[in-house]
Amino acid sequence: MRSCNSIVRAFASLGHDLANVRTNGHLKEEVYVNQLDSFVDPYHPDKVYRLKKALYGLKQGPRAWYDELSNILVSKRFSKGSIDPTLFITKHKGDILLVLIYVDDIIFGSTNPNISKRFEKLIHSKFEMSMMGELKIFLGIQINQSPRGIFINQAKYAQEILIKHGMTSCDSVGSPMATKHLDTDLSGTPIDQTKYRSMVGALMYLIASRPDVMHATCYCARYQAKPTEKHLTAVKRIFRYLKDTIHMGLWYPKDIGFELTAFSDSDHAGCLDLRKSTFGGIQFLDYGFHFDKIPMYCDSKAAIAISCNPVQHSRTKHIDVRYHFIKEKGIIELFFVGADMFTKALPEERFKYLVRRLGMRCLTPEELEVLANESV
């Protein structure tokens, strides 16, 4: 999802659908199949065929296809993502082209439309494919492109899970989580685990474009083993919040730079049951911030002191050498900031204030249509 967001965030994004992808990959392993009933060699009826290429239903098929496409892109001077190997990147004279593959679907975007056209011709020359045009949906994520920016949300999916779990006529609330801590309810009334897990699982997919419900969803996910009525009420509160924010999503404005800013927060033994800590972080890319170094805002003064003070090295031998290298190069600069919304439940007013600062907007289909029809 993060790779998908990175592609659509700043460029006019396009999509391709490839045909018969499983049969394009060359096999490295020796795989044999029986002769077809209608094509048995009468002189060698007991022999079998050795496959040169993958077939549908073959477990090596997806990997063989990925290797085939990867080799082609790497030979064309694309670099493969170190964290996400399905993301390929190439640069040309200050412009960049990002390509993301998911089985037989390819989405790509570039700062230069001509580079996108050249890539399209390259793929057409190698594989049978259909052009889907401007990217509008990918893996259930709706993508709306306009001259002013790109809006990503999952309104359709949110509506589907509200209907599935019977929450379309519920009373709405202004925040997804009550400020009171949720904990194990040993004396509570047990509920159906399958229903509870289904609701939590549905929300887990939604948080790809809804960071505002991430903390509440992850908190409820801790109690899937023995959920009670109290935990079900907490999950239903998230659905009640979704009802009035169904069109909420991530807004990526255009033409405002390409800087990276990071925020990090962690509580200390905040879990009332196991005394484990909760961590949350967010990164802003191309969001109008301008810095010489990558600023990272952290609510721990001790962590900042260890990172910035050379006399603290005796306490940080457990930290990998590569992170010390980042500090020595001065790539990241640390600043202190108060706690954010990823480690604790907040009052409604403060919560809504921070949601806006996350770059989230609530845009209806009518508002998106107006944006799409605006002139550049």
CSV table of C-alpha atoms in Angstrom, one decimal:
chain,number,residue,atom,x,y,z
A,1,MET,CA,0.0,0.0,0.0
A,2,ARG,CA,2.8,2.4,0.8
A,3,SER,CA,4.4,1.8,-2.6
A,4,CYS,CA,1.0,2.4,-4.2
A,5,ASN,CA,0.7,5.7,-2.3
A,6,SER,CA,4.2,6.7,-3.4
A,7,ILE,CA,3.4,6.3,-7.0
A,8,VAL,CA,0.1,8.1,-7.1
A,9,ARG,CA,1.1,10.9,-4.7
A,10,ALA,CA,2.7,13.3,-7.2
A,11,PHE,CA,2.4,12.0,-10.8
A,12,ALA,CA,-0.3,11.3,-13.3
A,13,SER,CA,-0.6,7.5,-12.7
A,14,LEU,CA,-1.6,4.9,-15.2
A,15,GLY,CA,-2.5,1.2,-15.1
A,16,HIS,CA,-1.9,-1.9,-17.3
A,17,ASP,CA,-3.5,-5.3,-17.2
A,18,LEU,CA,-1.3,-8.1,-18.6
A,19,ALA,CA,-2.8,-11.2,-20.2
A,20,ASN,CA,-1.6,-14.7,-19.5
A,21,VAL,CA,1.2,-13.6,-17.2
A,22,ARG,CA,1.6,-17.0,-15.6
A,23,THR,CA,2.7,-18.5,-18.9
A,24,ASN,CA,5.4,-15.9,-19.6
A,25,GLY,CA,7.8,-17.0,-16.9
A,26,HIS,CA,10.7,-19.4,-17.7
A,27,LEU,CA,11.1,-22.2,-15.2
A,28,LYS,CA,14.4,-22.8,-13.4
A,29,GLU,CA,13.3,-26.1,-11.9
A,30,GLU,CA,12.6,-29.4,-13.6
A,31,VAL,CA,8.8,-29.8,-13.8
A,32,TYR,CA,7.1,-32.6,-15.6
A,33,VAL,CA,3.4,-33.1,-16.6
A,34,ASN,CA,1.5,-36.1,-18.1
A,35,GLN,CA,0.6,-36.1,-21.7
A,36,LEU,CA,-2.9,-34.7,-22.5
A,37,ASP,CA,-5.5,-37.4,-23.1
A,38,SER,CA,-6.2,-36.2,-26.6
A,39,PHE,CA,-2.5,-35.8,-27.6
A,40,VAL,CA,-0.8,-39.0,-26.3
A,41,ASP,CA,2.2,-40.0,-28.5
A,42,PRO,CA,1.3,-43.5,-29.7
A,43,TYR,CA,5.0,-44.5,-29.9
A,44,HIS,CA,5.8,-43.2,-26.4
A,45,PRO,CA,2.6,-43.4,-24.3
A,46,ASP,CA,4.5,-43.7,-21.0
A,47,LYS,CA,6.6,-40.6,-21.4
A,48,VAL,CA,5.9,-37.2,-19.9
A,49,TYR,CA,6.5,-33.6,-20.9
A,50,ARG,CA,9.1,-31.3,-19.3
A,51,LEU,CA,7.8,-27.7,-19.0
A,52,LYS,CA,9.9,-24.9,-20.3
A,53,LYS,CA,7.5,-22.2,-19.2
A,54,ALA,CA,5.1,-21.9,-16.3
A,55,LEU,CA,1.4,-22.8,-16.5
A,56,TYR,CA,-1.6,-21.6,-14.5
A,57,GLY,CA,-2.0,-23.5,-11.3
A,58,LEU,CA,1.8,-24.2,-11.0
A,59,LYS,CA,3.1,-23.0,-7.7
A,60,GLN,CA,6.3,-21.7,-9.3
A,61,GLY,CA,4.2,-19.6,-11.8
A,62,PRO,CA,4.0,-16.3,-9.9
A,63,ARG,CA,7.7,-16.3,-9.0
A,64,ALA,CA,8.7,-17.2,-12.5
A,65,TRP,CA,6.6,-14.3,-13.9
A,66,TYR,CA,8.1,-11.9,-11.4
A,67,ASP,CA,11.6,-13.0,-12.3
A,68,GLU,CA,10.9,-12.6,-16.0
A,69,LEU,CA,9.5,-9.0,-15.6
A,70,SER,CA,12.2,-8.1,-13.1
A,71,ASN,CA,15.0,-9.1,-15.4
A,72,ILE,CA,13.5,-7.0,-18.3
A,73,LEU,CA,13.2,-3.9,-16.1
A,74,VAL,CA,16.6,-4.3,-14.5
A,75,SER,CA,18.1,-4.7,-18.0
A,76,LYS,CA,16.5,-1.3,-18.9
A,77,ARG,CA,18.4,0.4,-15.9
A,78,PHE,CA,15.6,0.2,-13.4
A,79,SER,CA,16.6,-0.3,-9.8
A,80,LYS,CA,14.6,-2.6,-7.6
A,81,GLY,CA,13.2,-1.4,-4.2
A,82,SER,CA,15.3,-2.7,-1.3
A,83,ILE,CA,12.3,-2.8,1.0
A,84,ASP,CA,9.5,-3.5,-1.5
A,85,PRO,CA,10.9,-5.7,-4.4
A,86,THR,CA,7.8,-5.1,-6.4
A,87,LEU,CA,8.7,-1.4,-6.8
A,88,PHE,CA,11.0,-0.4,-9.6
A,89,ILE,CA,12.5,3.0,-10.1
A,90,THR,CA,14.4,4.7,-12.9
A,91,LYS,CA,15.6,8.3,-13.3
A,92,HIS,CA,16.4,10.3,-16.5
A,93,LYS,CA,17.7,13.9,-16.6
A,94,GLY,CA,16.0,14.9,-13.4
A,95,ASP,CA,12.7,13.0,-14.0
A,96,ILE,CA,11.7,9.9,-12.3
A,97,LEU,CA,9.5,6.9,-13.3
A,98,LEU,CA,8.0,4.6,-10.6
A,99,VAL,CA,6.6,1.2,-11.5
A,100,LEU,CA,4.7,-1.1,-9.2
A,101,ILE,CA,3.7,-4.7,-10.1
A,102,TYR,CA,1.1,-6.9,-8.4
A,103,VAL,CA,0.7,-10.2,-10.2
A,104,ASP,CA,-0.8,-9.2,-13.6
A,105,ASP,CA,-1.4,-5.6,-12.8
A,106,ILE,CA,1.1,-2.8,-13.3
A,107,ILE,CA,0.7,0.8,-12.2
A,108,PHE,CA,3.2,3.5,-13.0
A,109,GLY,CA,3.7,7.2,-12.9
A,110,SER,CA,6.3,9.7,-13.9
A,111,THR,CA,7.1,13.4,-13.6
A,112,ASN,CA,7.4,13.4,-17.4
A,113,PRO,CA,4.5,12.1,-19.5
A,114,ASN,CA,6.9,11.2,-22.3
A,115,ILE,CA,8.8,8.8,-20.1
A,116,SER,CA,5.5,7.1,-19.2
A,117,LYS,CA,4.7,6.7,-22.9
A,118,ARG,CA,8.1,5.1,-23.6
A,119,PHE,CA,7.6,2.6,-20.7
A,120,GLU,CA,4.2,1.8,-22.1
A,121,LYS,CA,5.7,1.0,-25.5
A,122,LEU,CA,8.4,-1.2,-23.8
A,123,ILE,CA,5.8,-3.3,-22.0
A,124,HIS,CA,3.6,-3.6,-25.2
A,125,SER,CA,6.6,-4.9,-27.1
A,126,LYS,CA,7.3,-7.7,-24.6
A,127,PHE,CA,3.8,-8.8,-23.4
A,128,GLU,CA,0.2,-9.0,-24.5
A,129,MET,CA,-1.6,-6.3,-22.4
A,130,SER,CA,-4.5,-3.9,-22.2
A,131,MET,CA,-4.2,-0.3,-21.2
A,132,MET,CA,-6.6,0.7,-18.4
A,133,GLY,CA,-5.8,4.4,-18.7
A,134,GLU,CA,-5.7,6.8,-15.8
A,135,LEU,CA,-5.5,4.9,-12.5
A,136,LYS,CA,-8.8,5.0,-10.6
A,137,ILE,CA,-8.7,1.9,-8.4
A,138,PHE,CA,-6.0,-0.4,-7.2
A,139,LEU,CA,-6.3,-3.3,-4.7
A,140,GLY,CA,-9.5,-1.7,-3.4
A,141,ILE,CA,-8.1,1.8,-3.0
A,142,GLN,CA,-10.0,4.5,-4.9
A,143,ILE,CA,-7.7,7.1,-6.6
A,144,ASN,CA,-9.0,10.4,-7.7
A,145,GLN,CA,-6.6,12.6,-9.8
A,146,SER,CA,-7.2,16.3,-10.3
A,147,PRO,CA,-5.1,19.3,-11.4
A,148,ARG,CA,-4.7,20.4,-7.7
A,149,GLY,CA,-3.7,17.0,-6.3
A,150,ILE,CA,-4.5,13.3,-5.7
A,151,PHE,CA,-7.0,11.9,-3.3
A,152,ILE,CA,-6.8,8.3,-2.0
A,153,ASN,CA,-9.6,6.7,0.0
A,154,GLN,CA,-11.6,3.5,0.5
A,155,ALA,CA,-15.1,4.8,0.7
A,156,LYS,CA,-16.6,1.9,-1.2
A,157,TYR,CA,-14.8,-0.6,1.0
A,158,ALA,CA,-15.9,1.3,4.1
A,159,GLN,CA,-19.5,1.2,3.0
A,160,GLU,CA,-19.3,-2.5,2.3
A,161,ILE,CA,-18.0,-3.4,5.8
A,162,LEU,CA,-20.6,-1.2,7.4
A,163,ILE,CA,-23.3,-3.1,5.6
A,164,LYS,CA,-21.6,-6.5,6.2
A,165,HIS,CA,-21.5,-5.9,10.0
A,166,GLY,CA,-24.9,-4.3,10.3
A,167,MET,CA,-23.7,-0.8,11.3
A,168,THR,CA,-25.3,1.3,8.6
A,169,SER,CA,-28.1,2.6,11.0
A,170,CYS,CA,-25.9,3.1,14.1
A,171,ASP,CA,-25.4,6.4,15.9
A,172,SER,CA,-22.2,8.2,14.8
A,173,VAL,CA,-19.4,9.4,17.1
A,174,GLY,CA,-16.7,12.0,16.6
A,175,SER,CA,-13.7,9.8,17.4
A,176,PRO,CA,-12.9,6.1,17.0
A,177,MET,CA,-11.8,5.4,20.6
A,178,ALA,CA,-12.9,6.4,24.0
A,179,THR,CA,-10.3,8.1,26.2
A,180,LYS,CA,-10.6,5.4,28.8
A,181,HIS,CA,-8.0,2.6,28.4
A,182,LEU,CA,-9.2,-0.8,27.0
A,183,ASP,CA,-7.9,-3.9,28.9
A,184,THR,CA,-8.6,-7.5,29.4
A,185,ASP,CA,-12.1,-8.1,30.7
A,186,LEU,CA,-11.8,-11.3,32.9
A,187,SER,CA,-15.3,-11.0,34.3
A,188,GLY,CA,-17.0,-9.9,31.1
A,189,THR,CA,-19.5,-11.8,28.9
A,190,PRO,CA,-17.6,-13.7,26.1
A,191,ILE,CA,-18.7,-13.1,22.6
A,192,ASP,CA,-18.3,-14.9,19.2
A,193,GLN,CA,-14.5,-14.8,18.4
A,194,THR,CA,-15.2,-15.2,14.7
A,195,LYS,CA,-17.4,-12.2,14.5
A,196,TYR,CA,-15.0,-10.1,16.5
A,197,ARG,CA,-12.0,-11.1,14.4
A,198,SER,CA,-13.9,-10.5,11.2
A,199,MET,CA,-14.6,-6.9,12.2
A,200,VAL,CA,-11.1,-6.3,13.3
A,201,GLY,CA,-9.7,-7.9,10.1
A,202,ALA,CA,-12.0,-5.7,8.0
A,203,LEU,CA,-10.7,-2.6,9.7
A,204,MET,CA,-7.0,-3.7,9.3
A,205,TYR,CA,-7.3,-3.5,5.6
A,206,LEU,CA,-9.0,-0.1,5.8
A,207,ILE,CA,-6.1,1.5,7.7
A,208,ALA,CA,-4.1,1.5,4.5
A,209,SER,CA,-5.7,4.9,3.7
A,210,ARG,CA,-7.2,5.7,7.1
A,211,PRO,CA,-4.4,6.4,9.7
A,212,ASP,CA,-7.1,8.1,11.9
A,213,VAL,CA,-8.4,4.7,12.9
A,214,MET,CA,-5.1,2.8,13.1
A,215,HIS,CA,-4.5,3.2,16.8
A,216,ALA,CA,-8.0,2.2,17.8
A,217,THR,CA,-8.0,-0.8,15.4
A,218,CYS,CA,-4.6,-2.1,16.6
A,219,TYR,CA,-5.7,-1.7,20.2
A,220,CYS,CA,-8.8,-3.8,19.7
A,221,ALA,CA,-6.7,-6.4,17.8
A,222,ARG,CA,-4.9,-7.2,21.0
A,223,TYR,CA,-8.1,-8.9,22.4
A,224,GLN,CA,-9.0,-11.3,19.6
A,225,ALA,CA,-8.2,-14.4,21.7
A,226,LYS,CA,-10.9,-13.8,24.4
A,227,PRO,CA,-13.1,-10.9,23.4
A,228,THR,CA,-15.9,-9.8,25.6
A,229,GLU,CA,-18.9,-7.4,25.2
A,230,LYS,CA,-16.6,-4.5,26.3
A,231,HIS,CA,-14.2,-5.2,23.4
A,232,LEU,CA,-17.0,-5.6,20.9
A,233,THR,CA,-18.4,-2.2,22.0
A,234,ALA,CA,-14.9,-0.7,21.4
A,235,VAL,CA,-14.8,-2.2,17.8
A,236,LYS,CA,-18.3,-1.0,17.1
A,237,ARG,CA,-17.3,2.5,18.1
A,238,ILE,CA,-14.8,2.5,15.3
A,239,PHE,CA,-17.6,1.6,12.8
A,240,ARG,CA,-19.7,4.3,14.3
A,241,TYR,CA,-16.9,6.8,13.6
A,242,LEU,CA,-16.6,5.5,10.1
A,243,LYS,CA,-20.3,6.1,9.4
A,244,ASP,CA,-19.9,9.9,9.2
A,245,THR,CA,-16.3,9.9,7.9
A,246,ILE,CA,-16.8,7.4,5.1
A,247,HIS,CA,-15.4,9.7,2.5
A,248,MET,CA,-12.3,10.5,4.5
A,249,GLY,CA,-8.9,9.9,2.8
A,250,LEU,CA,-5.4,11.0,2.1
A,251,TRP,CA,-4.9,14.2,0.2
A,252,TYR,CA,-1.7,14.7,-1.8
A,253,PRO,CA,-1.4,18.3,-3.1
A,254,LYS,CA,0.7,18.8,-6.2
A,255,ASP,CA,3.8,21.0,-6.9
A,256,ILE,CA,4.9,21.7,-3.4
A,257,GLY,CA,8.4,20.1,-3.2
A,258,PHE,CA,9.8,16.7,-2.5
A,259,GLU,CA,11.0,16.8,1.2
A,260,LEU,CA,10.7,14.0,3.7
A,261,THR,CA,9.6,14.7,7.3
A,262,ALA,CA,9.1,12.0,10.0
A,263,PHE,CA,7.3,12.0,13.3
A,264,SER,CA,7.8,9.3,16.0
A,265,ASP,CA,6.1,8.5,19.3
A,266,SER,CA,6.2,5.7,21.8
A,267,ASP,CA,4.6,5.3,25.2
A,268,HIS,CA,6.2,3.5,28.1
A,269,ALA,CA,4.5,0.3,29.2
A,270,GLY,CA,1.1,1.7,28.2
A,271,CYS,CA,-0.6,-1.7,27.9
A,272,LEU,CA,-2.4,-2.3,31.1
A,273,ASP,CA,-2.3,-6.1,30.7
A,274,LEU,CA,1.3,-6.9,29.6
A,275,ARG,CA,2.9,-3.6,30.2
A,276,LYS,CA,4.2,-3.5,26.6
A,277,SER,CA,4.9,-0.2,24.9
A,278,THR,CA,3.0,1.1,21.9
A,279,PHE,CA,4.9,2.8,19.0
A,280,GLY,CA,3.6,5.0,16.3
A,281,GLY,CA,5.2,6.9,13.4
A,282,ILE,CA,4.3,8.8,10.3
A,283,GLN,CA,6.3,10.1,7.4
A,284,PHE,CA,5.4,13.1,5.2
A,285,LEU,CA,6.8,13.1,1.6
A,286,ASP,CA,6.2,16.1,-0.7
A,287,TYR,CA,4.0,18.0,1.8
A,288,GLY,CA,5.2,21.5,1.6
A,289,PHE,CA,7.9,21.3,4.3
A,290,HIS,CA,11.4,22.6,3.4
A,291,PHE,CA,14.5,21.5,5.3
A,292,ASP,CA,18.1,20.9,4.5
A,293,LYS,CA,18.1,17.7,6.5
A,294,ILE,CA,15.3,15.1,7.2
A,295,PRO,CA,13.6,16.4,10.4
A,296,MET,CA,12.4,13.8,12.8
A,297,TYR,CA,10.1,14.8,15.6
A,298,CYS,CA,10.3,12.7,18.7
A,299,ASP,CA,8.6,13.0,22.2
A,300,SER,CA,11.6,11.4,24.0
A,301,LYS,CA,14.3,13.8,25.2
A,302,ALA,CA,16.4,10.8,26.3
A,303,ALA,CA,16.4,9.4,22.7
A,304,ILE,CA,17.3,12.8,21.3
A,305,ALA,CA,20.2,13.1,23.8
A,306,ILE,CA,21.6,9.6,22.9
A,307,SER,CA,21.4,10.4,19.2
A,308,CYS,CA,23.0,13.8,19.4
A,309,ASN,CA,25.5,13.5,22.2
A,310,PRO,CA,28.8,11.7,21.4
A,311,VAL,CA,29.5,10.9,25.0
A,312,GLN,CA,26.5,8.6,25.2
A,313,HIS,CA,28.1,5.9,22.9
A,314,SER,CA,28.8,3.6,25.8
A,315,ARG,CA,25.0,3.2,26.3
A,316,THR,CA,24.3,2.5,22.7
A,317,LYS,CA,26.4,-0.5,21.7
A,318,HIS,CA,23.3,-2.5,21.0
A,319,ILE,CA,22.5,-0.1,18.1
A,320,ASP,CA,23.6,-1.2,14.7
A,321,VAL,CA,26.6,0.5,13.1
A,322,ARG,CA,24.5,1.7,10.2
A,323,TYR,CA,22.4,3.9,12.4
A,324,HIS,CA,25.5,5.5,13.8
A,325,PHE,CA,26.5,6.2,10.2
A,326,ILE,CA,23.3,8.0,9.7
A,327,LYS,CA,24.0,10.2,12.7
A,328,GLU,CA,27.5,11.0,11.6
A,329,LYS,CA,26.4,12.0,8.2
A,330,GLY,CA,23.8,14.4,9.7
A,331,ILE,CA,21.1,13.1,7.4
A,332,ILE,CA,18.4,13.3,10.1
A,333,GLU,CA,17.9,16.1,12.6
A,334,LEU,CA,15.9,15.5,15.7
A,335,PHE,CA,13.4,17.8,17.3
A,336,PHE,CA,11.2,17.4,20.4
A,337,VAL,CA,7.5,17.4,20.0
A,338,GLY,CA,4.5,16.4,22.2
A,339,ALA,CA,2.8,13.0,21.9
A,340,ASP,CA,0.7,12.3,18.8
A,341,MET,CA,-2.5,10.3,18.1
A,342,PHE,CA,-0.8,6.9,17.5
A,343,THR,CA,-0.1,5.9,21.1
A,344,LYS,CA,-3.2,7.1,23.1
A,345,ALA,CA,-6.8,8.0,22.7
A,346,LEU,CA,-7.5,11.7,22.5
A,347,PRO,CA,-10.5,14.0,23.2
A,348,GLU,CA,-12.6,14.6,20.1
A,349,GLU,CA,-11.5,18.2,19.5
A,350,ARG,CA,-7.8,17.4,19.7
A,351,PHE,CA,-8.2,14.3,17.7
A,352,LYS,CA,-9.9,16.1,14.8
A,353,TYR,CA,-7.2,18.8,14.9
A,354,LEU,CA,-4.5,16.2,14.4
A,355,VAL,CA,-6.4,14.3,11.7
A,356,ARG,CA,-6.4,17.4,9.6
A,357,ARG,CA,-2.6,17.8,10.2
A,358,LEU,CA,-2.1,14.3,8.9
A,359,GLY,CA,-3.1,15.5,5.5
A,360,MET,CA,-6.5,13.8,5.7
A,361,ARG,CA,-9.6,15.3,4.1
A,362,CYS,CA,-13.3,14.3,3.8
A,363,LEU,CA,-14.2,14.8,0.1
A,364,THR,CA,-17.5,13.6,-1.3
A,365,PRO,CA,-17.9,12.3,-4.9
A,366,GLU,CA,-19.5,15.6,-5.8
A,367,GLU,CA,-16.5,17.6,-4.4
A,368,LEU,CA,-14.1,15.3,-6.2
A,369,GLU,CA,-15.9,15.9,-9.5
A,370,VAL,CA,-15.6,19.6,-9.1
A,371,LEU,CA,-11.8,19.2,-8.4
A,372,ALA,CA,-11.4,17.0,-11.5
A,373,ASN,CA,-13.0,19.5,-13.7
A,374,GLU,CA,-10.9,22.5,-12.6
A,375,SER,CA,-8.4,23.9,-15.0
A,376,VAL,CA,-4.7,23.7,-14.3
